[in-house]
């Protein structure tokens, strides 16, 4: 049996994160490369929520470490704003 309460909390926080990031860049011109990286970042967060297994420490650590990838995707999206 799976504890969905932690997933709901994580997904809510990740959704809020993406909303606030997108609100912050709303006034900026978003070309297709930036949009692509923002979508990839959102998918990466969704992957974390959907695949995390709280009862498996190695799984949790791998998901936690993948936050670096999320940050790199957001950085790439921001660097590509002009394209």
JSON list of C-alpha atoms in Angstrom, two decimals:
[
{"chain": "A", "resi": 1, "resn": "UNK", "atom": "CA", "xyz": [0.00, 0.00, 0.00]},
{"chain": "A", "resi": 2, "resn": "UNK", "atom": "CA", "xyz": [1.26, 3.44, -0.86]},
{"chain": "A", "resi": 3, "resn": "UNK", "atom": "CA", "xyz": [1.07, 6.56, 1.28]},
{"chain": "A", "resi": 4, "resn": "UNK", "atom": "CA", "xyz": [-0.35, 9.17, -1.10]},
{"chain": "A", "resi": 5, "resn": "UNK", "atom": "CA", "xyz": [-0.24, 12.00, 1.44]},
{"chain": "A", "resi": 6, "resn": "UNK", "atom": "CA", "xyz": [3.46, 12.65, 0.86]},
{"chain": "A", "resi": 7, "resn": "UNK", "atom": "CA", "xyz": [2.93, 12.56, -2.91]},
{"chain": "A", "resi": 8, "resn": "UNK", "atom": "CA", "xyz": [0.16, 15.12, -2.69]},
{"chain": "A", "resi": 9, "resn": "UNK", "atom": "CA", "xyz": [2.33, 17.42, -0.62]},
{"chain": "A", "resi": 10, "resn": "UNK", "atom": "CA", "xyz": [5.29, 17.05, -3.00]},
{"chain": "A", "resi": 11, "resn": "UNK", "atom": "CA", "xyz": [3.17, 17.52, -6.08]},
{"chain": "A", "resi": 12, "resn": "UNK", "atom": "CA", "xyz": [1.53, 20.62, -4.59]},
{"chain": "A", "resi": 13, "resn": "UNK", "atom": "CA", "xyz": [4.91, 22.14, -3.79]},
{"chain": "A", "resi": 14, "resn": "UNK", "atom": "CA", "xyz": [6.31, 21.28, -7.20]},
{"chain": "A", "resi": 15, "resn": "UNK", "atom": "CA", "xyz": [3.25, 22.74, -8.92]},
{"chain": "A", "resi": 16, "resn": "UNK", "atom": "CA", "xyz": [3.63, 25.93, -6.89]},
{"chain": "A", "resi": 17, "resn": "UNK", "atom": "CA", "xyz": [7.32, 26.05, -7.80]},
{"chain": "A", "resi": 18, "resn": "UNK", "atom": "CA", "xyz": [6.60, 25.85, -11.52]},
{"chain": "A", "resi": 19, "resn": "UNK", "atom": "CA", "xyz": [3.78, 28.42, -11.28]},
{"chain": "A", "resi": 20, "resn": "UNK", "atom": "CA", "xyz": [5.99, 30.94, -9.47]},
{"chain": "A", "resi": 21, "resn": "UNK", "atom": "CA", "xyz": [8.91, 30.39, -11.85]},
{"chain": "A", "resi": 22, "resn": "UNK", "atom": "CA", "xyz": [6.65, 30.90, -14.86]},
{"chain": "A", "resi": 23, "resn": "UNK", "atom": "CA", "xyz": [5.08, 33.99, -13.29]},
{"chain": "A", "resi": 24, "resn": "UNK", "atom": "CA", "xyz": [8.56, 35.40, -12.72]},
{"chain": "A", "resi": 25, "resn": "UNK", "atom": "CA", "xyz": [9.51, 35.03, -16.38]},
{"chain": "A", "resi": 26, "resn": "UNK", "atom": "CA", "xyz": [6.10, 36.00, -17.80]},
{"chain": "A", "resi": 27, "resn": "UNK", "atom": "CA", "xyz": [7.17, 39.54, -18.75]},
{"chain": "A", "resi": 28, "resn": "UNK", "atom": "CA", "xyz": [10.16, 38.15, -20.65]},
{"chain": "A", "resi": 29, "resn": "UNK", "atom": "CA", "xyz": [10.08, 36.99, -24.27]},
{"chain": "A", "resi": 30, "resn": "UNK", "atom": "CA", "xyz": [9.92, 33.19, -24.26]},
{"chain": "A", "resi": 31, "resn": "UNK", "atom": "CA", "xyz": [11.15, 31.56, -27.43]},
{"chain": "A", "resi": 32, "resn": "UNK", "atom": "CA", "xyz": [10.59, 27.91, -28.22]},
{"chain": "A", "resi": 33, "resn": "UNK", "atom": "CA", "xyz": [13.95, 26.77, -26.76]},
{"chain": "A", "resi": 34, "resn": "UNK", "atom": "CA", "xyz": [13.08, 28.29, -23.38]},
{"chain": "A", "resi": 35, "resn": "UNK", "atom": "CA", "xyz": [9.59, 26.82, -23.46]},
{"chain": "A", "resi": 36, "resn": "UNK", "atom": "CA", "xyz": [11.05, 23.41, -24.26]},
{"chain": "A", "resi": 37, "resn": "UNK", "atom": "CA", "xyz": [13.35, 23.53, -21.24]},
{"chain": "A", "resi": 38, "resn": "UNK", "atom": "CA", "xyz": [10.56, 24.76, -18.94]},
{"chain": "A", "resi": 39, "resn": "UNK", "atom": "CA", "xyz": [8.41, 21.83, -20.07]},
{"chain": "A", "resi": 40, "resn": "UNK", "atom": "CA", "xyz": [11.33, 19.45, -19.50]},
{"chain": "A", "resi": 41, "resn": "UNK", "atom": "CA", "xyz": [11.78, 20.87, -15.99]},
{"chain": "A", "resi": 42, "resn": "UNK", "atom": "CA", "xyz": [8.08, 20.35, -15.22]},
{"chain": "A", "resi": 43, "resn": "UNK", "atom": "CA", "xyz": [8.27, 16.79, -16.53]},
{"chain": "A", "resi": 44, "resn": "UNK", "atom": "CA", "xyz": [11.33, 16.15, -14.37]},
{"chain": "A", "resi": 45, "resn": "UNK", "atom": "CA", "xyz": [9.40, 17.22, -11.27]},
{"chain": "A", "resi": 46, "resn": "UNK", "atom": "CA", "xyz": [6.46, 15.04, -12.30]},
{"chain": "A", "resi": 47, "resn": "UNK", "atom": "CA", "xyz": [8.84, 12.10, -12.72]},
{"chain": "A", "resi": 48, "resn": "UNK", "atom": "CA", "xyz": [10.09, 12.66, -9.18]},
{"chain": "A", "resi": 49, "resn": "UNK", "atom": "CA", "xyz": [6.61, 12.63, -7.69]},
{"chain": "A", "resi": 50, "resn": "UNK", "atom": "CA", "xyz": [5.45, 9.63, -9.70]},
{"chain": "A", "resi": 51, "resn": "UNK", "atom": "CA", "xyz": [8.49, 7.43, -9.07]},
{"chain": "A", "resi": 52, "resn": "UNK", "atom": "CA", "xyz": [9.54, 8.23, -5.50]},
{"chain": "A", "resi": 53, "resn": "UNK", "atom": "CA", "xyz": [9.27, 5.37, -3.02]},
{"chain": "A", "resi": 54, "resn": "UNK", "atom": "CA", "xyz": [9.40, 6.77, 0.50]},
{"chain": "A", "resi": 55, "resn": "UNK", "atom": "CA", "xyz": [10.23, 3.39, 2.01]},
{"chain": "A", "resi": 56, "resn": "UNK", "atom": "CA", "xyz": [13.36, 3.05, -0.17]},
{"chain": "A", "resi": 57, "resn": "UNK", "atom": "CA", "xyz": [16.16, 5.38, 0.99]},
{"chain": "A", "resi": 58, "resn": "UNK", "atom": "CA", "xyz": [18.26, 4.92, -2.15]},
{"chain": "A", "resi": 59, "resn": "UNK", "atom": "CA", "xyz": [15.27, 5.83, -4.32]},
{"chain": "A", "resi": 60, "resn": "UNK", "atom": "CA", "xyz": [14.58, 8.94, -2.23]},
{"chain": "A", "resi": 61, "resn": "UNK", "atom": "CA", "xyz": [18.21, 10.01, -2.42]},
{"chain": "A", "resi": 62, "resn": "UNK", "atom": "CA", "xyz": [18.26, 9.59, -6.20]},
{"chain": "A", "resi": 63, "resn": "UNK", "atom": "CA", "xyz": [15.13, 11.75, -6.52]},
{"chain": "A", "resi": 64, "resn": "UNK", "atom": "CA", "xyz": [16.60, 14.35, -4.18]},
{"chain": "A", "resi": 65, "resn": "UNK", "atom": "CA", "xyz": [19.84, 14.47, -6.18]},
{"chain": "A", "resi": 66, "resn": "UNK", "atom": "CA", "xyz": [17.86, 14.87, -9.39]},
{"chain": "A", "resi": 67, "resn": "UNK", "atom": "CA", "xyz": [16.85, 18.33, -8.16]},
{"chain": "A", "resi": 68, "resn": "UNK", "atom": "CA", "xyz": [20.22, 19.39, -9.56]},
{"chain": "A", "resi": 69, "resn": "UNK", "atom": "CA", "xyz": [18.93, 18.39, -13.01]},
{"chain": "A", "resi": 70, "resn": "UNK", "atom": "CA", "xyz": [15.80, 20.46, -12.43]},
{"chain": "A", "resi": 71, "resn": "UNK", "atom": "CA", "xyz": [17.96, 23.46, -11.60]},
{"chain": "A", "resi": 72, "resn": "UNK", "atom": "CA", "xyz": [20.06, 22.95, -14.72]},
{"chain": "A", "resi": 73, "resn": "UNK", "atom": "CA", "xyz": [16.93, 22.75, -16.88]},
{"chain": "A", "resi": 74, "resn": "UNK", "atom": "CA", "xyz": [15.64, 26.02, -15.41]},
{"chain": "A", "resi": 75, "resn": "UNK", "atom": "CA", "xyz": [19.06, 27.62, -15.91]},
{"chain": "A", "resi": 76, "resn": "UNK", "atom": "CA", "xyz": [19.12, 26.50, -19.54]},
{"chain": "A", "resi": 77, "resn": "UNK", "atom": "CA", "xyz": [15.60, 27.89, -20.05]},
{"chain": "A", "resi": 78, "resn": "UNK", "atom": "CA", "xyz": [16.68, 31.24, -18.62]},
{"chain": "A", "resi": 79, "resn": "UNK", "atom": "CA", "xyz": [19.89, 31.36, -20.66]},
{"chain": "A", "resi": 80, "resn": "UNK", "atom": "CA", "xyz": [17.92, 30.69, -23.83]},
{"chain": "A", "resi": 81, "resn": "UNK", "atom": "CA", "xyz": [15.35, 33.43, -23.29]},
{"chain": "A", "resi": 82, "resn": "UNK", "atom": "CA", "xyz": [16.64, 35.47, -26.21]},
{"chain": "A", "resi": 83, "resn": "UNK", "atom": "CA", "xyz": [16.38, 32.62, -28.73]}
]
